[in-house]
PDB file of C-alpha atoms in Angstrom:
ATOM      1  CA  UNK A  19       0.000   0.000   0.000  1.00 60.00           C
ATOM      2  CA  UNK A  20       1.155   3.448  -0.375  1.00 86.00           C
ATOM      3  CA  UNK A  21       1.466   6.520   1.484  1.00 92.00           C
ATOM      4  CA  UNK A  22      -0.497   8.437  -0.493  1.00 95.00           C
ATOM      5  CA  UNK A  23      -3.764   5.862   0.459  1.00 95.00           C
ATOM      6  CA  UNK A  24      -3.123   6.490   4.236  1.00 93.00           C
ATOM      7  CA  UNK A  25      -3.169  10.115   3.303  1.00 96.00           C
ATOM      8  CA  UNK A  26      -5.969  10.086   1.002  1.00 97.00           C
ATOM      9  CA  UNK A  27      -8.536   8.546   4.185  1.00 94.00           C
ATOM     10  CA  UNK A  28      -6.804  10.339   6.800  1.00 93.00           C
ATOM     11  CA  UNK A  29      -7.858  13.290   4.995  1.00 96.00           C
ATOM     12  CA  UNK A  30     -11.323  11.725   4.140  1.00 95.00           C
ATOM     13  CA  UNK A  31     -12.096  12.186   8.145  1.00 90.00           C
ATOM     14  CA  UNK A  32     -11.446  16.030   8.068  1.00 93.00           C
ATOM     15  CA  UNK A  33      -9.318  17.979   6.119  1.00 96.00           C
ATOM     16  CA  UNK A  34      -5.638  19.053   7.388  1.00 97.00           C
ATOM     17  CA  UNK A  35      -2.459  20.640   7.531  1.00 96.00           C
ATOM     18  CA  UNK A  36       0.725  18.571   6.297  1.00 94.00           C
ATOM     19  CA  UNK A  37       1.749  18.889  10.081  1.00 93.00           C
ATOM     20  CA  UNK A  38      -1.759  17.900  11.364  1.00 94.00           C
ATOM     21  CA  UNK A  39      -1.275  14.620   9.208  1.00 93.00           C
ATOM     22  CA  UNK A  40       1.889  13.776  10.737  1.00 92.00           C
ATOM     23  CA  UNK A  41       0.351  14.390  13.697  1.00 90.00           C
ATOM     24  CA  UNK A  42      -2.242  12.143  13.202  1.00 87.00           C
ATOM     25  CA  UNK A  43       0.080   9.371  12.201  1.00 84.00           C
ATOM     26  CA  UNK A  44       2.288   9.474  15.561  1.00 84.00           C
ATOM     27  CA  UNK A  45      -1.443   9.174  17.145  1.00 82.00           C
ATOM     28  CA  UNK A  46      -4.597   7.582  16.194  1.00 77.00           C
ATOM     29  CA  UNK A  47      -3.108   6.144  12.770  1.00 77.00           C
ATOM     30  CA  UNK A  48       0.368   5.262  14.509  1.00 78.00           C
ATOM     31  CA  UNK A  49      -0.393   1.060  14.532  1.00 81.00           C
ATOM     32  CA  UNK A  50      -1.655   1.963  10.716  1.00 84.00           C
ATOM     33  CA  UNK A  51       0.940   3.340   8.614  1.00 86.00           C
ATOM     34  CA  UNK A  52       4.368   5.100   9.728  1.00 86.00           C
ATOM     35  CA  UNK A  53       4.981   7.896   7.612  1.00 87.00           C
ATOM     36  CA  UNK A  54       8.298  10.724   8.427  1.00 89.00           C
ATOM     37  CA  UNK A  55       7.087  14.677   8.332  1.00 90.00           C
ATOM     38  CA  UNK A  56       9.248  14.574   4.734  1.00 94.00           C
ATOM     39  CA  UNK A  57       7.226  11.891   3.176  1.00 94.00           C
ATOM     40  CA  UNK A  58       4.064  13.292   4.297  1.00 94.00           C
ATOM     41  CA  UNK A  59       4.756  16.611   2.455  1.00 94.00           C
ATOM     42  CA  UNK A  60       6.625  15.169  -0.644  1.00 96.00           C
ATOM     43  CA  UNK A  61       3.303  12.952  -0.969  1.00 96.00           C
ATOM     44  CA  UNK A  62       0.970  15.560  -0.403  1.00 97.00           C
ATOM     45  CA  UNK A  63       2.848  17.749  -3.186  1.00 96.00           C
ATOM     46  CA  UNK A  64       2.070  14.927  -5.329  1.00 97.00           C
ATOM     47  CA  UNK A  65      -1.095  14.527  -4.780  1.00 97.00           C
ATOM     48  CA  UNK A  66      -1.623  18.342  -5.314  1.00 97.00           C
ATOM     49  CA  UNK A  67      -0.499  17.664  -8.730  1.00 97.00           C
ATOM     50  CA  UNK A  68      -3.197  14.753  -9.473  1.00 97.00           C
ATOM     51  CA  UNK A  69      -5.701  16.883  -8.388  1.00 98.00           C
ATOM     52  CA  UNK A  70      -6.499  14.561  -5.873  1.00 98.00           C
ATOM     53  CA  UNK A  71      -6.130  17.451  -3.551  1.00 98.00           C
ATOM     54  CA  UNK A  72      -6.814  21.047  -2.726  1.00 97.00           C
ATOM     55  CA  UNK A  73      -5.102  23.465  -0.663  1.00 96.00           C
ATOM     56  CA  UNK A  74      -6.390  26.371   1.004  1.00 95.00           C
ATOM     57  CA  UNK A  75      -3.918  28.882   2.444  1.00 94.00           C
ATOM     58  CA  UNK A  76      -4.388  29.501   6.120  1.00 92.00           C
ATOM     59  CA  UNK A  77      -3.208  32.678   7.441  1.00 91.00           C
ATOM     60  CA  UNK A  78      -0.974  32.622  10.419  1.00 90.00           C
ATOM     61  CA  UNK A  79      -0.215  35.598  12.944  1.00 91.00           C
ATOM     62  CA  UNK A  80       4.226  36.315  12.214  1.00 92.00           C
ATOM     63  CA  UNK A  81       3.855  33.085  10.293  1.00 91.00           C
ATOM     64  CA  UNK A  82       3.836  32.051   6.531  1.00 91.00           C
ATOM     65  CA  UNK A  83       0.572  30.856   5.544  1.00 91.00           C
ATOM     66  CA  UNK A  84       0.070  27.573   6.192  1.00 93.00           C
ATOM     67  CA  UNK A  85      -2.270  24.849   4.080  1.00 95.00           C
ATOM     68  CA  UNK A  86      -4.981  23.195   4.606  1.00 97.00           C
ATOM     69  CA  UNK A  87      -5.669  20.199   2.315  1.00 98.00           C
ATOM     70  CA  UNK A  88      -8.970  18.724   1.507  1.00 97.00           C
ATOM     71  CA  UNK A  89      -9.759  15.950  -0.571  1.00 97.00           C
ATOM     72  CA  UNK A  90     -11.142  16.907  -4.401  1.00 98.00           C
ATOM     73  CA  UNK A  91     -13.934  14.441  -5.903  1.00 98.00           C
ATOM     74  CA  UNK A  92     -11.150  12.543  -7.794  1.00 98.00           C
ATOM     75  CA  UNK A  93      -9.081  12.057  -4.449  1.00 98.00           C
ATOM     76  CA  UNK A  94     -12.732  10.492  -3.494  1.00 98.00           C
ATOM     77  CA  UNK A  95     -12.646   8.255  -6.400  1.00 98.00           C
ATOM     78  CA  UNK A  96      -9.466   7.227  -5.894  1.00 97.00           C
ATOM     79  CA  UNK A  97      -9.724   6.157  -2.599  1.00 97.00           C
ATOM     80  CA  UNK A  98     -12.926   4.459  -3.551  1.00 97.00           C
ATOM     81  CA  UNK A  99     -11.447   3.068  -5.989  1.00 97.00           C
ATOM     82  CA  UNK A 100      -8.591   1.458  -3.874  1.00 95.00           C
ATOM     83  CA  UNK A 101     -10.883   0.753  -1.158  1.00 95.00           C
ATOM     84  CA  UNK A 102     -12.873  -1.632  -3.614  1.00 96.00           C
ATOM     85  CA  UNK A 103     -10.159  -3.952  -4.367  1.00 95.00           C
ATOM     86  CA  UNK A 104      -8.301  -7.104  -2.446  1.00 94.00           C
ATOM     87  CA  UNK A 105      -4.809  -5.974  -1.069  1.00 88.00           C
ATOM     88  CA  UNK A 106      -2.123  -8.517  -1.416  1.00 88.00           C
ATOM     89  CA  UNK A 107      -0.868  -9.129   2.627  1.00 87.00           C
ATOM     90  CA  UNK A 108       2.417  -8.273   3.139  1.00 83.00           C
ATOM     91  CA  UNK A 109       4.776 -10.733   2.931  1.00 83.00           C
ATOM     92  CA  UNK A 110       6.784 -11.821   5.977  1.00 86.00           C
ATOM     93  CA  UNK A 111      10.152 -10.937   6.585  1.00 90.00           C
ATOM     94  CA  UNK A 112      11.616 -10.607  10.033  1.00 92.00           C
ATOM     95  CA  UNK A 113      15.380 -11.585  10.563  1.00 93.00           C
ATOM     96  CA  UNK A 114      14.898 -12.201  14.305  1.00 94.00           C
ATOM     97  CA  UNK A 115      12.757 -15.900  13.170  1.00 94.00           C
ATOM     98  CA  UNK A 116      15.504 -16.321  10.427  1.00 94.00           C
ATOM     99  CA  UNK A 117      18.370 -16.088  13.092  1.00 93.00           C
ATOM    100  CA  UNK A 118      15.550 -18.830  15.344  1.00 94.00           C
ATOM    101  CA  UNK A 119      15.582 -20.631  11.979  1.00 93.00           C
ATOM    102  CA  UNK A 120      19.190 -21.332  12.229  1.00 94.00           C
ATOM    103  CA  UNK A 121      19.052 -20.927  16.381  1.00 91.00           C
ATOM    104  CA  UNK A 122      21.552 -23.989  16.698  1.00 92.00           C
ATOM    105  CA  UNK A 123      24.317 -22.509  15.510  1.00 94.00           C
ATOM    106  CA  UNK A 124      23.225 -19.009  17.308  1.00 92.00           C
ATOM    107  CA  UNK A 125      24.677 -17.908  20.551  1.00 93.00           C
ATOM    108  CA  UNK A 126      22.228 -18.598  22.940  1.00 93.00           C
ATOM    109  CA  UNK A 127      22.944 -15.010  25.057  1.00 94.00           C
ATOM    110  CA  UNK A 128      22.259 -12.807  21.972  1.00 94.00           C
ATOM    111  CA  UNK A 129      19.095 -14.663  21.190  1.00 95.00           C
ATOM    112  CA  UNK A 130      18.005 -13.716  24.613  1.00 95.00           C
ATOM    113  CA  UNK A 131      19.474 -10.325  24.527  1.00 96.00           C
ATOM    114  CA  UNK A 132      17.542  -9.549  21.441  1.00 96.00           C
ATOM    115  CA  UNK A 133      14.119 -11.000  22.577  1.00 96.00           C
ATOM    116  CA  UNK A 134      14.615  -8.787  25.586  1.00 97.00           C
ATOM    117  CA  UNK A 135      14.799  -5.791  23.308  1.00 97.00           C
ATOM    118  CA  UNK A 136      11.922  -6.923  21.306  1.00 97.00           C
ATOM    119  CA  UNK A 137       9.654  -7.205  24.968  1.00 98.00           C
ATOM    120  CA  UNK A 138      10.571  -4.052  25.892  1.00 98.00           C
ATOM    121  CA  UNK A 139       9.851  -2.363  22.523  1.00 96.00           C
ATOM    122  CA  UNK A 140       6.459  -4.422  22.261  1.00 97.00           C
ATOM    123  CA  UNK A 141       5.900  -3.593  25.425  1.00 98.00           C
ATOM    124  CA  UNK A 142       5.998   0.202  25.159  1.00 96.00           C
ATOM    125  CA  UNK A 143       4.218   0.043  22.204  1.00 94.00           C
ATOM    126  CA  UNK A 144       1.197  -1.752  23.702  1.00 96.00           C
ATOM    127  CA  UNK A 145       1.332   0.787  26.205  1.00 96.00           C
ATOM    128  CA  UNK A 146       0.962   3.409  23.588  1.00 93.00           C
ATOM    129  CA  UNK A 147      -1.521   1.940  21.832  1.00 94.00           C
ATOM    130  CA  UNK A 148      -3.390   1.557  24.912  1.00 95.00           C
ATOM    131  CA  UNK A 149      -2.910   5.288  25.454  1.00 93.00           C
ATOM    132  CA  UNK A 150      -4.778   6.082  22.399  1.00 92.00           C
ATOM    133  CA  UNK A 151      -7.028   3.488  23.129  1.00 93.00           C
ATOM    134  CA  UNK A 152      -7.955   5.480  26.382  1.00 93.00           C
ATOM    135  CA  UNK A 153      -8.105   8.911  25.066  1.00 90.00           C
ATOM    136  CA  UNK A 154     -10.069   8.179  21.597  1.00 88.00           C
ATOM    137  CA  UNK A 155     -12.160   5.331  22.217  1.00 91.00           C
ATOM    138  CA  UNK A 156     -13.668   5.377  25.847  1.00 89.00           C
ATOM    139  CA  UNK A 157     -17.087   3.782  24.789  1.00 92.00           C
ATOM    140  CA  UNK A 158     -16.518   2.135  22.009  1.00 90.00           C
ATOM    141  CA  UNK A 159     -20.348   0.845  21.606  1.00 90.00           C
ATOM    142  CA  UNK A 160     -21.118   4.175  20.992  1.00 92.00           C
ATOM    143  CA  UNK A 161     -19.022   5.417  18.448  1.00 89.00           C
ATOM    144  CA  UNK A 162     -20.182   6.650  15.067  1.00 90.00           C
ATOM    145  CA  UNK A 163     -19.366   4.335  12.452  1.00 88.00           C
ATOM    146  CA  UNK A 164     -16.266   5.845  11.309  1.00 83.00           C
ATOM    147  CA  UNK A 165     -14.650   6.181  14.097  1.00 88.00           C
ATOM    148  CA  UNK A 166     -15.799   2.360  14.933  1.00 91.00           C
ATOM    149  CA  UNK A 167     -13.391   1.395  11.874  1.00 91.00           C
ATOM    150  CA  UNK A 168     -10.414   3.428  13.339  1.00 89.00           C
ATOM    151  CA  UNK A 169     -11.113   1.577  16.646  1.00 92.00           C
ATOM    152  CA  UNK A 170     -11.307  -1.921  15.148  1.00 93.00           C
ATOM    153  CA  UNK A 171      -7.692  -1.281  13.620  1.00 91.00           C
ATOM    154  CA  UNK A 172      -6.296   0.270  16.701  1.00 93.00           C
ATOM    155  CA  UNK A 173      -7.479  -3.169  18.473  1.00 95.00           C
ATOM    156  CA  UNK A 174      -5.783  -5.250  15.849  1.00 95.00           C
ATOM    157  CA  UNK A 175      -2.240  -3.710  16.611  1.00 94.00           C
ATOM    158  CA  UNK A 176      -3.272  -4.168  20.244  1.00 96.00           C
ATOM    159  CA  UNK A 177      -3.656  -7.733  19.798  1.00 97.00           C
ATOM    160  CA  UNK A 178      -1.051  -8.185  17.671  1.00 96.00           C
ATOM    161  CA  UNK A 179       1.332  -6.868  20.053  1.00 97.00           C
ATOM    162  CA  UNK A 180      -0.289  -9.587  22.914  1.00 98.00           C
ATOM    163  CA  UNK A 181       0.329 -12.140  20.745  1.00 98.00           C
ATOM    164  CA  UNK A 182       3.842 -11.265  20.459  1.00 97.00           C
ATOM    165  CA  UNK A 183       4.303 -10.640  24.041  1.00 98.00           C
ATOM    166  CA  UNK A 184       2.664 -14.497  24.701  1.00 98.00           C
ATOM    167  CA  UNK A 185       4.923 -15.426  21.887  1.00 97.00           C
ATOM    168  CA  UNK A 186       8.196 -14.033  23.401  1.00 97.00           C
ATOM    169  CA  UNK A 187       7.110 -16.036  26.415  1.00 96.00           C
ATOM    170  CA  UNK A 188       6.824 -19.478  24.725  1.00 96.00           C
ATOM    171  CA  UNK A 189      10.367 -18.444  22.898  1.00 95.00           C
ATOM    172  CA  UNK A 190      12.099 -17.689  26.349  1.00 92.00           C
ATOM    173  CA  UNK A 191      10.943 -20.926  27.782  1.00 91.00           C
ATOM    174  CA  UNK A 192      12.153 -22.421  24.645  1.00 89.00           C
ATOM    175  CA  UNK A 193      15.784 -21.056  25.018  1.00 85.00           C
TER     176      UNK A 193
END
């Protein structure tokens, strides 16, 4: 999938500033798609181009002007379009299960080390996740449809990360 998709329904919701987006994808969008403030921009630019976009110029007080994009009726199609059709899953490649693949000949210490690492990273992450769970998605029963989809993904990378976490416990009891 690319960037520009993630940008095209973040901007679906509401329209936004290039700095509003990246905002939104350290938040609410951050188990979704991981974009840098460069690629946001350089993608937005692009967009521009397609028409897929507007920009309205948003005056600031001892500030350039800064823009607000919104989504043009062929940004809608697009992401209709790409909405409509099967996406591929990504395909699996994570060197930490290739090192476990050849684990016999590993150093048993590093393996450890490096599952460490990967609890501690999970486990912040969950933690973040769960942060956004709290502060966008209090009652979930009762949230408008939209924002019922953006909880149902936030819950996946939630889970996700569980599994892992039960996973890294199996491994460790493995080593």
């Amino acid at each position: 999938m690319a960037l520009r998709y993630a940008l095209l329904a973040a901007l679906h919701e509401s329209p936004a500033t290039g700095y509003e987006l990246t905002q939104r994808f350290r938040s609410r969008l951050a188990n979704v798609w991981n974009a840098s403030h460069q690629q946001v921009y350089r993608e937005l630019g692009k967009l521009l181009e397609e028409g897929k976009l507007l920009a309205e110029s948003v005056p600031q007080p001892d500030k350039p002007d800064k823009k607000r994009y919104h989504l043009t009726v062929a940004g809608q199609k697009d992401l209709k379009q790409w909405l409509d059709k099967p996406q591929p899953r990504p395909p699996a490649k994570d060197p930490f299960l290739v090192k476990l693949f050849a684990g016999n000949l590993a150093d048993k210490a590093v393996l450890q080390g490096e599952a460490e690492k990967m609890r501690e990273e999970w486990e912040r992450q969950l933690a973040y996740y769960r942060s956004i769970e709290e502060e966008y998605f209090q009652q979930p029963d009762a949230l408008p449809a939209h924002y019922r989809y953006q909880y149902l993904a936030l819950r996946r990378g939630i889970t996700q990360v569980i599994a892992s976490l039960e996973w890294l416990d199996e491994l460790e009891n493995g080593l």
